[in-house]
């Protein structure tokens, strides 16, 4: 059999004011008590206040779990699930970027399947659909609000585990650009680069299909149109709305096609040098694209055409240079600047070869080729 099954959230509200839609969703679904899952900073921010205002107006009681940490671990997920059970909640509202949404998705699996999230790390390990999750996005990048994946860090082993489970797809996602107007530039930059890298990897992935191709190309076009705008004008609502769409489309795309070598190296770099995920993938993106330009030149060229480079024969090289320019404009630090040592190149390459995201890369590179890519990034040497 050679068919493709698509996975994506059943409902998604995008655009200014979409936060208001969560009250309608909760009432239509006959839900009665929410657990808000967020971090300590966001818990006291206007973003969470906007969510609780909607809940109060609609008469929906809620509790708050505000102990999400960056790069969350299994203990955080289990703690959220324990509070959910103790307070007899019947749905979760994630408020945040990737970390709170990932924790809420994991806790929803524990709520419906019992035990600890440790039992469900891997590929489709649960039996029951998770408890309903509403994901209120505060950044435009991770795509966690639309994917069937969650990422947990094991701090003792210094590893990250990507789990995929269609039972953790959120019930309702919200991307409201009003909530993103005060994002720090560094977060806007890193999450925007994450969204772009998702679109690039989805388009180049071995499992790409017509659904993911269309989404990925449109996502690239939107990033090209509005990424620099929101860096320069953080309160530009049209630009923020474009980035909401770009992140969502890229999330839909990679959740259904897979990722690739940019994330294989990026995830593993995060285990060596703690840095924001968007920075880790952004700094490798042009170099991995340049490597792929030798293997799938037509598809890299398509990404260039999506950015307005009209000559297909030149577009592949042009888009690699163009994205390198976006990475620089985003002030993504270089490998040297994050404290990475050239002596660690062989180790990082070996770790990247074991990363599960490599399975869907367009080609299986040799470890020597991955070392060359990392070395090019280290030397800031784009051909
Ligand atoms: Fe990512």
PDB file of N, CA and C in Angstrom, residues 134-232:
ATOM      1  N   UNK A 134      -6.131  23.265  24.234  1.00  0.00           N
ATOM      2  CA  UNK A 134      -6.224  24.497  23.447  1.00  0.00           C
ATOM      3  C   UNK A 134      -4.834  25.113  23.494  1.00  0.00           C
ATOM      4  N   UNK A 135      -4.258  25.377  22.334  1.00  0.00           N
ATOM      5  CA  UNK A 135      -2.907  25.959  22.284  1.00  0.00           C
ATOM      6  C   UNK A 135      -3.000  27.422  21.892  1.00  0.00           C
ATOM      7  N   UNK A 136      -2.651  28.291  22.825  1.00  0.00           N
ATOM      8  CA  UNK A 136      -2.625  29.727  22.534  1.00  0.00           C
ATOM      9  C   UNK A 136      -1.165  30.104  22.304  1.00  0.00           C
ATOM     10  N   UNK A 137      -0.879  30.368  21.042  1.00  0.00           N
ATOM     11  CA  UNK A 137       0.481  30.612  20.602  1.00  0.00           C
ATOM     12  C   UNK A 137       0.949  32.000  21.027  1.00  0.00           C
ATOM     13  N   UNK A 138       2.120  32.097  21.596  1.00  0.00           N
ATOM     14  CA  UNK A 138       2.655  33.435  21.887  1.00  0.00           C
ATOM     15  C   UNK A 138       3.854  33.771  21.019  1.00  0.00           C
ATOM     16  N   UNK A 139       4.294  32.826  20.214  1.00  0.00           N
ATOM     17  CA  UNK A 139       5.365  33.092  19.250  1.00  0.00           C
ATOM     18  C   UNK A 139       4.936  32.515  17.907  1.00  0.00           C
ATOM     19  N   UNK A 140       5.577  32.960  16.846  1.00  0.00           N
ATOM     20  CA  UNK A 140       5.268  32.411  15.521  1.00  0.00           C
ATOM     21  C   UNK A 140       6.485  31.650  15.047  1.00  0.00           C
ATOM     22  N   UNK A 141       6.556  30.365  15.409  1.00  0.00           N
ATOM     23  CA  UNK A 141       7.746  29.650  14.983  1.00  0.00           C
ATOM     24  C   UNK A 141       7.723  28.159  15.178  1.00  0.00           C
ATOM     25  N   UNK A 142       7.484  27.711  16.398  1.00  0.00           N
ATOM     26  CA  UNK A 142       7.732  26.301  16.685  1.00  0.00           C
ATOM     27  C   UNK A 142       6.809  25.367  15.925  1.00  0.00           C
ATOM     28  N   UNK A 143       5.577  25.827  15.700  1.00  0.00           N
ATOM     29  CA  UNK A 143       4.603  24.965  15.038  1.00  0.00           C
ATOM     30  C   UNK A 143       4.043  23.896  15.952  1.00  0.00           C
ATOM     31  N   UNK A 144       4.422  23.912  17.227  1.00  0.00           N
ATOM     32  CA  UNK A 144       3.961  22.858  18.138  1.00  0.00           C
ATOM     33  C   UNK A 144       2.442  22.814  18.224  1.00  0.00           C
ATOM     34  N   UNK A 145       1.806  23.962  17.980  1.00  0.00           N
ATOM     35  CA  UNK A 145       0.346  24.010  18.084  1.00  0.00           C
ATOM     36  C   UNK A 145      -0.342  23.158  17.015  1.00  0.00           C
ATOM     37  N   UNK A 146       0.375  22.803  15.963  1.00  0.00           N
ATOM     38  CA  UNK A 146      -0.281  22.022  14.912  1.00  0.00           C
ATOM     39  C   UNK A 146       0.355  20.654  14.687  1.00  0.00           C
ATOM     40  N   UNK A 147       1.417  20.329  15.416  1.00  0.00           N
ATOM     41  CA  UNK A 147       2.113  19.067  15.138  1.00  0.00           C
ATOM     42  C   UNK A 147       1.692  17.964  16.098  1.00  0.00           C
ATOM     43  N   UNK A 148       2.033  16.735  15.714  1.00  0.00           N
ATOM     44  CA  UNK A 148       1.763  15.575  16.575  1.00  0.00           C
ATOM     45  C   UNK A 148       3.034  15.192  17.341  1.00  0.00           C
ATOM     46  N   UNK A 149       3.925  16.169  17.538  1.00  0.00           N
ATOM     47  CA  UNK A 149       5.198  15.885  18.207  1.00  0.00           C
ATOM     48  C   UNK A 149       5.344  16.706  19.475  1.00  0.00           C
ATOM     49  N   UNK A 150       6.100  16.177  20.428  1.00  0.00           N
ATOM     50  CA  UNK A 150       6.530  16.978  21.570  1.00  0.00           C
ATOM     51  C   UNK A 150       7.966  16.576  21.895  1.00  0.00           C
ATOM     52  N   UNK A 151       8.713  17.574  22.371  1.00  0.00           N
ATOM     53  CA  UNK A 151      10.149  17.359  22.607  1.00  0.00           C
ATOM     54  C   UNK A 151      10.423  17.502  24.100  1.00  0.00           C
ATOM     55  N   UNK A 152      11.039  16.495  24.694  1.00  0.00           N
ATOM     56  CA  UNK A 152      11.409  16.566  26.110  1.00  0.00           C
ATOM     57  C   UNK A 152      12.918  16.377  26.251  1.00  0.00           C
ATOM     58  N   UNK A 153      13.470  17.075  27.239  1.00  0.00           N
ATOM     59  CA  UNK A 153      14.908  17.020  27.489  1.00  0.00           C
ATOM     60  C   UNK A 153      15.187  16.128  28.692  1.00  0.00           C
ATOM     61  N   UNK A 154      16.197  15.301  28.573  1.00  0.00           N
ATOM     62  CA  UNK A 154      16.682  14.514  29.712  1.00  0.00           C
ATOM     63  C   UNK A 154      17.947  15.212  30.206  1.00  0.00           C
ATOM     64  N   UNK A 155      17.824  15.912  31.336  1.00  0.00           N
ATOM     65  CA  UNK A 155      18.945  16.741  31.789  1.00  0.00           C
ATOM     66  C   UNK A 155      20.123  15.906  32.305  1.00  0.00           C
ATOM     67  N   UNK A 156      19.837  14.715  32.809  1.00  0.00           N
ATOM     68  CA  UNK A 156      20.949  13.882  33.296  1.00  0.00           C
ATOM     69  C   UNK A 156      21.771  13.336  32.133  1.00  0.00           C
ATOM     70  N   UNK A 157      21.064  12.923  31.078  1.00  0.00           N
ATOM     71  CA  UNK A 157      21.778  12.310  29.942  1.00  0.00           C
ATOM     72  C   UNK A 157      22.177  13.341  28.896  1.00  0.00           C
ATOM     73  N   UNK A 158      21.740  14.603  29.083  1.00  0.00           N
ATOM     74  CA  UNK A 158      22.017  15.662  28.098  1.00  0.00           C
ATOM     75  C   UNK A 158      21.491  15.275  26.715  1.00  0.00           C
ATOM     76  N   UNK A 159      20.277  14.757  26.689  1.00  0.00           N
ATOM     77  CA  UNK A 159      19.678  14.376  25.408  1.00  0.00           C
ATOM     78  C   UNK A 159      18.275  14.966  25.295  1.00  0.00           C
ATOM     79  N   UNK A 160      17.826  15.059  24.048  1.00  0.00           N
ATOM     80  CA  UNK A 160      16.458  15.480  23.758  1.00  0.00           C
ATOM     81  C   UNK A 160      15.760  14.318  23.078  1.00  0.00           C
ATOM     82  N   UNK A 161      14.513  14.089  23.449  1.00  0.00           N
ATOM     83  CA  UNK A 161      13.756  13.019  22.798  1.00  0.00           C
ATOM     84  C   UNK A 161      12.552  13.631  22.098  1.00  0.00           C
ATOM     85  N   UNK A 162      12.445  13.388  20.806  1.00  0.00           N
ATOM     86  CA  UNK A 162      11.276  13.827  20.044  1.00  0.00           C
ATOM     87  C   UNK A 162      10.284  12.681  20.013  1.00  0.00           C
ATOM     88  N   UNK A 163       9.092  12.904  20.547  1.00  0.00           N
ATOM     89  CA  UNK A 163       8.051  11.881  20.514  1.00  0.00           C
ATOM     90  C   UNK A 163       6.990  12.290  19.502  1.00  0.00           C
ATOM     91  N   UNK A 164       6.445  11.314  18.836  1.00  0.00           N
ATOM     92  CA  UNK A 164       5.379  11.576  17.854  1.00  0.00           C
ATOM     93  C   UNK A 164       4.183  10.719  18.232  1.00  0.00           C
ATOM     94  N   UNK A 165       3.044  11.381  18.403  1.00  0.00           N
ATOM     95  CA  UNK A 165       1.846  10.660  18.836  1.00  0.00           C
ATOM     96  C   UNK A 165       0.627  11.432  18.345  1.00  0.00           C
ATOM     97  N   UNK A 166      -0.150  10.817  17.452  1.00  0.00           N
ATOM     98  CA  UNK A 166      -1.291  11.571  16.905  1.00  0.00           C
ATOM     99  C   UNK A 166      -2.351  11.822  17.967  1.00  0.00           C
ATOM    100  N   UNK A 167      -2.273  11.142  19.108  1.00  0.00           N
ATOM    101  CA  UNK A 167      -3.220  11.410  20.190  1.00  0.00           C
ATOM    102  C   UNK A 167      -2.929  12.727  20.918  1.00  0.00           C
ATOM    103  N   UNK A 168      -1.784  13.367  20.612  1.00  0.00           N
ATOM    104  CA  UNK A 168      -1.491  14.632  21.302  1.00  0.00           C
ATOM    105  C   UNK A 168      -1.781  15.853  20.429  1.00  0.00           C
ATOM    106  N   UNK A 169      -2.352  15.649  19.256  1.00  0.00           N
ATOM    107  CA  UNK A 169      -2.746  16.807  18.444  1.00  0.00           C
ATOM    108  C   UNK A 169      -3.716  17.674  19.235  1.00  0.00           C
ATOM    109  N   UNK A 170      -3.510  18.975  19.192  1.00  0.00           N
ATOM    110  CA  UNK A 170      -4.382  19.847  19.986  1.00  0.00           C
ATOM    111  C   UNK A 170      -5.781  19.880  19.364  1.00  0.00           C
ATOM    112  N   UNK A 171      -6.759  20.177  20.213  1.00  0.00           N
ATOM    113  CA  UNK A 171      -8.142  20.242  19.740  1.00  0.00           C
ATOM    114  C   UNK A 171      -8.429  21.585  19.064  1.00  0.00           C
ATOM    115  N   UNK A 172      -7.753  22.628  19.542  1.00  0.00           N
ATOM    116  CA  UNK A 172      -8.023  23.966  19.021  1.00  0.00           C
ATOM    117  C   UNK A 172      -6.748  24.791  19.181  1.00  0.00           C
ATOM    118  N   UNK A 173      -6.311  25.396  18.107  1.00  0.00           N
ATOM    119  CA  UNK A 173      -5.112  26.243  18.154  1.00  0.00           C
ATOM    120  C   UNK A 173      -5.495  27.685  17.842  1.00  0.00           C
ATOM    121  N   UNK A 174      -4.798  28.599  18.497  1.00  0.00           N
ATOM    122  CA  UNK A 174      -5.051  30.023  18.295  1.00  0.00           C
ATOM    123  C   UNK A 174      -3.721  30.722  18.034  1.00  0.00           C
ATOM    124  N   UNK A 175      -3.639  31.462  16.946  1.00  0.00           N
ATOM    125  CA  UNK A 175      -2.470  32.316  16.702  1.00  0.00           C
ATOM    126  C   UNK A 175      -2.969  33.735  16.506  1.00  0.00           C
ATOM    127  N   UNK A 176      -2.879  34.505  17.567  1.00  0.00           N
ATOM    128  CA  UNK A 176      -3.403  35.878  17.544  1.00  0.00           C
ATOM    129  C   UNK A 176      -2.219  36.852  17.533  1.00  0.00           C
ATOM    130  N   UNK A 177      -2.014  37.573  16.437  1.00  0.00           N
ATOM    131  CA  UNK A 177      -0.842  38.457  16.351  1.00  0.00           C
ATOM    132  C   UNK A 177      -0.837  39.573  17.393  1.00  0.00           C
ATOM    133  N   UNK A 178      -2.010  39.921  17.939  1.00  0.00           N
ATOM    134  CA  UNK A 178      -2.029  40.922  19.011  1.00  0.00           C
ATOM    135  C   UNK A 178      -1.173  40.469  20.194  1.00  0.00           C
ATOM    136  N   UNK A 179      -1.123  39.139  20.423  1.00  0.00           N
ATOM    137  CA  UNK A 179      -0.379  38.604  21.570  1.00  0.00           C
ATOM    138  C   UNK A 179       1.125  38.612  21.325  1.00  0.00           C
ATOM    139  N   UNK A 180       1.544  38.927  20.097  1.00  0.00           N
ATOM    140  CA  UNK A 180       2.970  38.819  19.742  1.00  0.00           C
ATOM    141  C   UNK A 180       3.643  40.168  19.518  1.00  0.00           C
ATOM    142  N   UNK A 181       2.886  41.231  19.656  1.00  0.00           N
ATOM    143  CA  UNK A 181       3.433  42.544  19.311  1.00  0.00           C
ATOM    144  C   UNK A 181       4.547  43.000  20.249  1.00  0.00           C
ATOM    145  N   UNK A 182       4.583  42.450  21.459  1.00  0.00           N
ATOM    146  CA  UNK A 182       5.618  42.876  22.407  1.00  0.00           C
ATOM    147  C   UNK A 182       6.712  41.827  22.587  1.00  0.00           C
ATOM    148  N   UNK A 183       6.767  40.866  21.675  1.00  0.00           N
ATOM    149  CA  UNK A 183       7.827  39.852  21.764  1.00  0.00           C
ATOM    150  C   UNK A 183       9.192  40.526  21.640  1.00  0.00           C
ATOM    151  N   UNK A 184      10.161  40.153  22.476  1.00  0.00           N
ATOM    152  CA  UNK A 184      11.520  40.680  22.294  1.00  0.00           C
ATOM    153  C   UNK A 184      12.057  40.312  20.909  1.00  0.00           C
ATOM    154  N   UNK A 185      12.884  41.210  20.354  1.00  0.00           N
ATOM    155  CA  UNK A 185      13.400  40.996  18.993  1.00  0.00           C
ATOM    156  C   UNK A 185      14.132  39.662  18.871  1.00  0.00           C
ATOM    157  N   UNK A 186      14.853  39.299  19.935  1.00  0.00           N
ATOM    158  CA  UNK A 186      15.627  38.056  19.867  1.00  0.00           C
ATOM    159  C   UNK A 186      14.705  36.841  19.711  1.00  0.00           C
ATOM    160  N   UNK A 187      13.545  36.894  20.387  1.00  0.00           N
ATOM    161  CA  UNK A 187      12.596  35.777  20.284  1.00  0.00           C
ATOM    162  C   UNK A 187      11.923  35.784  18.912  1.00  0.00           C
ATOM    163  N   UNK A 188      11.547  36.968  18.443  1.00  0.00           N
ATOM    164  CA  UNK A 188      10.964  37.070  17.098  1.00  0.00           C
ATOM    165  C   UNK A 188      11.929  36.494  16.068  1.00  0.00           C
ATOM    166  N   UNK A 189      13.201  36.846  16.209  1.00  0.00           N
ATOM    167  CA  UNK A 189      14.207  36.407  15.244  1.00  0.00           C
ATOM    168  C   UNK A 189      14.381  34.890  15.272  1.00  0.00           C
ATOM    169  N   UNK A 190      14.557  34.339  16.466  1.00  0.00           N
ATOM    170  CA  UNK A 190      14.833  32.899  16.567  1.00  0.00           C
ATOM    171  C   UNK A 190      13.619  32.077  16.135  1.00  0.00           C
ATOM    172  N   UNK A 191      12.422  32.470  16.572  1.00  0.00           N
ATOM    173  CA  UNK A 191      11.246  31.678  16.217  1.00  0.00           C
ATOM    174  C   UNK A 191      10.930  31.810  14.722  1.00  0.00           C
ATOM    175  N   UNK A 192      11.207  32.979  14.155  1.00  0.00           N
ATOM    176  CA  UNK A 192      11.001  33.141  12.710  1.00  0.00           C
ATOM    177  C   UNK A 192      11.927  32.239  11.917  1.00  0.00           C
ATOM    178  N   UNK A 193      13.164  32.131  12.366  1.00  0.00           N
ATOM    179  CA  UNK A 193      14.116  31.245  11.684  1.00  0.00           C
ATOM    180  C   UNK A 193      13.722  29.774  11.862  1.00  0.00           C
ATOM    181  N   UNK A 194      13.125  29.467  13.012  1.00  0.00           N
ATOM    182  CA  UNK A 194      12.645  28.095  13.212  1.00  0.00           C
ATOM    183  C   UNK A 194      11.532  27.787  12.209  1.00  0.00           C
ATOM    184  N   UNK A 195      10.585  28.732  12.068  1.00  0.00           N
ATOM    185  CA  UNK A 195       9.486  28.518  11.114  1.00  0.00           C
ATOM    186  C   UNK A 195      10.034  28.322   9.701  1.00  0.00           C
ATOM    187  N   UNK A 196      10.994  29.167   9.314  1.00  0.00           N
ATOM    188  CA  UNK A 196      11.549  29.053   7.967  1.00  0.00           C
ATOM    189  C   UNK A 196      12.256  27.711   7.776  1.00  0.00           C
ATOM    190  N   UNK A 197      12.987  27.299   8.812  1.00  0.00           N
ATOM    191  CA  UNK A 197      13.696  26.019   8.676  1.00  0.00           C
ATOM    192  C   UNK A 197      12.698  24.856   8.591  1.00  0.00           C
ATOM    193  N   UNK A 198      11.552  24.973   9.255  1.00  0.00           N
ATOM    194  CA  UNK A 198      10.523  23.924   9.132  1.00  0.00           C
ATOM    195  C   UNK A 198      10.009  23.848   7.697  1.00  0.00           C
ATOM    196  N   UNK A 199       9.760  25.026   7.107  1.00  0.00           N
ATOM    197  CA  UNK A 199       9.242  25.038   5.734  1.00  0.00           C
ATOM    198  C   UNK A 199      10.274  24.446   4.769  1.00  0.00           C
ATOM    199  N   UNK A 200      11.534  24.852   4.943  1.00  0.00           N
ATOM    200  CA  UNK A 200      12.609  24.350   4.069  1.00  0.00           C
ATOM    201  C   UNK A 200      12.740  22.834   4.204  1.00  0.00           C
ATOM    202  N   UNK A 201      12.750  22.356   5.451  1.00  0.00           N
ATOM    203  CA  UNK A 201      12.946  20.912   5.654  1.00  0.00           C
ATOM    204  C   UNK A 201      11.738  20.110   5.164  1.00  0.00           C
ATOM    205  N   UNK A 202      10.528  20.666   5.370  1.00  0.00           N
ATOM    206  CA  UNK A 202       9.329  19.959   4.905  1.00  0.00           C
ATOM    207  C   UNK A 202       9.357  19.830   3.388  1.00  0.00           C
ATOM    208  N   UNK A 203       9.822  20.893   2.709  1.00  0.00           N
ATOM    209  CA  UNK A 203       9.837  20.866   1.247  1.00  0.00           C
ATOM    210  C   UNK A 203      10.890  19.889   0.721  1.00  0.00           C
ATOM    211  N   UNK A 204      11.976  19.738   1.458  1.00  0.00           N
ATOM    212  CA  UNK A 204      13.066  18.867   1.004  1.00  0.00           C
ATOM    213  C   UNK A 204      12.954  17.441   1.544  1.00  0.00           C
ATOM    214  N   UNK A 205      12.048  17.200   2.477  1.00  0.00           N
ATOM    215  CA  UNK A 205      11.987  15.895   3.141  1.00  0.00           C
ATOM    216  C   UNK A 205      11.591  14.791   2.161  1.00  0.00           C
ATOM    217  N   UNK A 206      12.057  13.615   2.466  1.00  0.00           N
ATOM    218  CA  UNK A 206      11.810  12.483   1.566  1.00  0.00           C
ATOM    219  C   UNK A 206      10.320  12.137   1.511  1.00  0.00           C
ATOM    220  N   UNK A 207       9.579  12.451   2.560  1.00  0.00           N
ATOM    221  CA  UNK A 207       8.145  12.131   2.602  1.00  0.00           C
ATOM    222  C   UNK A 207       7.258  13.291   2.161  1.00  0.00           C
ATOM    223  N   UNK A 208       7.811  14.256   1.461  1.00  0.00           N
ATOM    224  CA  UNK A 208       6.974  15.397   1.046  1.00  0.00           C
ATOM    225  C   UNK A 208       5.872  14.912   0.107  1.00  0.00           C
ATOM    226  N   UNK A 209       4.782  15.654   0.069  1.00  0.00           N
ATOM    227  CA  UNK A 209       3.664  15.291  -0.806  1.00  0.00           C
ATOM    228  C   UNK A 209       2.997  16.587  -1.277  1.00  0.00           C
ATOM    229  N   UNK A 210       2.020  16.513  -2.156  1.00  0.00           N
ATOM    230  CA  UNK A 210       1.433  17.762  -2.678  1.00  0.00           C
ATOM    231  C   UNK A 210       0.872  18.667  -1.580  1.00  0.00           C
ATOM    232  N   UNK A 211       0.325  18.086  -0.515  1.00  0.00           N
ATOM    233  CA  UNK A 211      -0.223  18.887   0.588  1.00  0.00           C
ATOM    234  C   UNK A 211       0.901  19.666   1.274  1.00  0.00           C
ATOM    235  N   UNK A 212       1.977  18.978   1.613  1.00  0.00           N
ATOM    236  CA  UNK A 212       3.055  19.643   2.348  1.00  0.00           C
ATOM    237  C   UNK A 212       3.842  20.595   1.440  1.00  0.00           C
ATOM    238  N   UNK A 213       3.939  20.258   0.153  1.00  0.00           N
ATOM    239  CA  UNK A 213       4.667  21.146  -0.773  1.00  0.00           C
ATOM    240  C   UNK A 213       4.006  22.519  -0.845  1.00  0.00           C
ATOM    241  N   UNK A 214       2.692  22.531  -1.018  1.00  0.00           N
ATOM    242  CA  UNK A 214       1.988  23.812  -1.135  1.00  0.00           C
ATOM    243  C   UNK A 214       2.120  24.643   0.126  1.00  0.00           C
ATOM    244  N   UNK A 215       1.963  23.964   1.267  1.00  0.00           N
ATOM    245  CA  UNK A 215       2.074  24.672   2.547  1.00  0.00           C
ATOM    246  C   UNK A 215       3.483  25.242   2.729  1.00  0.00           C
ATOM    247  N   UNK A 216       4.486  24.434   2.422  1.00  0.00           N
ATOM    248  CA  UNK A 216       5.873  24.858   2.655  1.00  0.00           C
ATOM    249  C   UNK A 216       6.237  26.053   1.774  1.00  0.00           C
ATOM    250  N   UNK A 217       5.864  25.995   0.509  1.00  0.00           N
ATOM    251  CA  UNK A 217       6.220  27.105  -0.393  1.00  0.00           C
ATOM    252  C   UNK A 217       5.509  28.393   0.027  1.00  0.00           C
ATOM    253  N   UNK A 218       4.243  28.280   0.409  1.00  0.00           N
ATOM    254  CA  UNK A 218       3.520  29.475   0.842  1.00  0.00           C
ATOM    255  C   UNK A 218       4.139  30.029   2.127  1.00  0.00           C
ATOM    256  N   UNK A 219       4.563  29.145   3.008  1.00  0.00           N
ATOM    257  CA  UNK A 219       5.205  29.579   4.249  1.00  0.00           C
ATOM    258  C   UNK A 219       6.491  30.348   3.943  1.00  0.00           C
ATOM    259  N   UNK A 220       7.294  29.815   3.021  1.00  0.00           N
ATOM    260  CA  UNK A 220       8.543  30.494   2.642  1.00  0.00           C
ATOM    261  C   UNK A 220       8.244  31.887   2.091  1.00  0.00           C
ATOM    262  N   UNK A 221       7.219  31.996   1.253  1.00  0.00           N
ATOM    263  CA  UNK A 221       6.862  33.303   0.672  1.00  0.00           C
ATOM    264  C   UNK A 221       6.479  34.301   1.759  1.00  0.00           C
ATOM    265  N   UNK A 222       5.715  33.829   2.734  1.00  0.00           N
ATOM    266  CA  UNK A 222       5.264  34.736   3.797  1.00  0.00           C
ATOM    267  C   UNK A 222       6.429  35.187   4.683  1.00  0.00           C
ATOM    268  N   UNK A 223       7.340  34.269   4.994  1.00  0.00           N
ATOM    269  CA  UNK A 223       8.521  34.659   5.771  1.00  0.00           C
ATOM    270  C   UNK A 223       9.332  35.671   4.987  1.00  0.00           C
ATOM    271  N   UNK A 224       9.502  35.394   3.702  1.00  0.00           N
ATOM    272  CA  UNK A 224      10.277  36.315   2.857  1.00  0.00           C
ATOM    273  C   UNK A 224       9.641  37.709   2.862  1.00  0.00           C
ATOM    274  N   UNK A 225       8.315  37.751   2.858  1.00  0.00           N
ATOM    275  CA  UNK A 225       7.625  39.043   2.800  1.00  0.00           C
ATOM    276  C   UNK A 225       7.660  39.797   4.126  1.00  0.00           C
ATOM    277  N   UNK A 226       7.617  39.072   5.251  1.00  0.00           N
ATOM    278  CA  UNK A 226       7.338  39.790   6.505  1.00  0.00           C
ATOM    279  C   UNK A 226       8.334  39.596   7.637  1.00  0.00           C
ATOM    280  N   UNK A 227       9.314  38.715   7.491  1.00  0.00           N
ATOM    281  CA  UNK A 227      10.237  38.477   8.606  1.00  0.00           C
ATOM    282  C   UNK A 227      11.015  39.744   8.969  1.00  0.00           C
ATOM    283  N   UNK A 228      11.601  40.385   7.964  1.00  0.00           N
ATOM    284  CA  UNK A 228      12.377  41.597   8.256  1.00  0.00           C
ATOM    285  C   UNK A 228      11.460  42.716   8.756  1.00  0.00           C
ATOM    286  N   UNK A 229      10.231  42.746   8.260  1.00  0.00           N
ATOM    287  CA  UNK A 229       9.275  43.771   8.698  1.00  0.00           C
ATOM    288  C   UNK A 229       9.038  43.680  10.204  1.00  0.00           C
ATOM    289  N   UNK A 230       8.773  42.464  10.705  1.00  0.00           N
ATOM    290  CA  UNK A 230       8.460  42.350  12.137  1.00  0.00           C
ATOM    291  C   UNK A 230       9.704  42.537  13.005  1.00  0.00           C
ATOM    292  N   UNK A 231      10.889  42.293  12.419  1.00  0.00           N
ATOM    293  CA  UNK A 231      12.104  42.589  13.190  1.00  0.00           C
ATOM    294  C   UNK A 231      12.262  44.098  13.360  1.00  0.00           C
ATOM    295  N   UNK A 232      11.936  44.830  12.278  1.00  0.00           N
ATOM    296  CA  UNK A 232      12.119  46.286  12.312  1.00  0.00           C
ATOM    297  C   UNK A 232      10.925  46.992  12.940  1.00  0.00           C
TER     298      UNK A 232
END
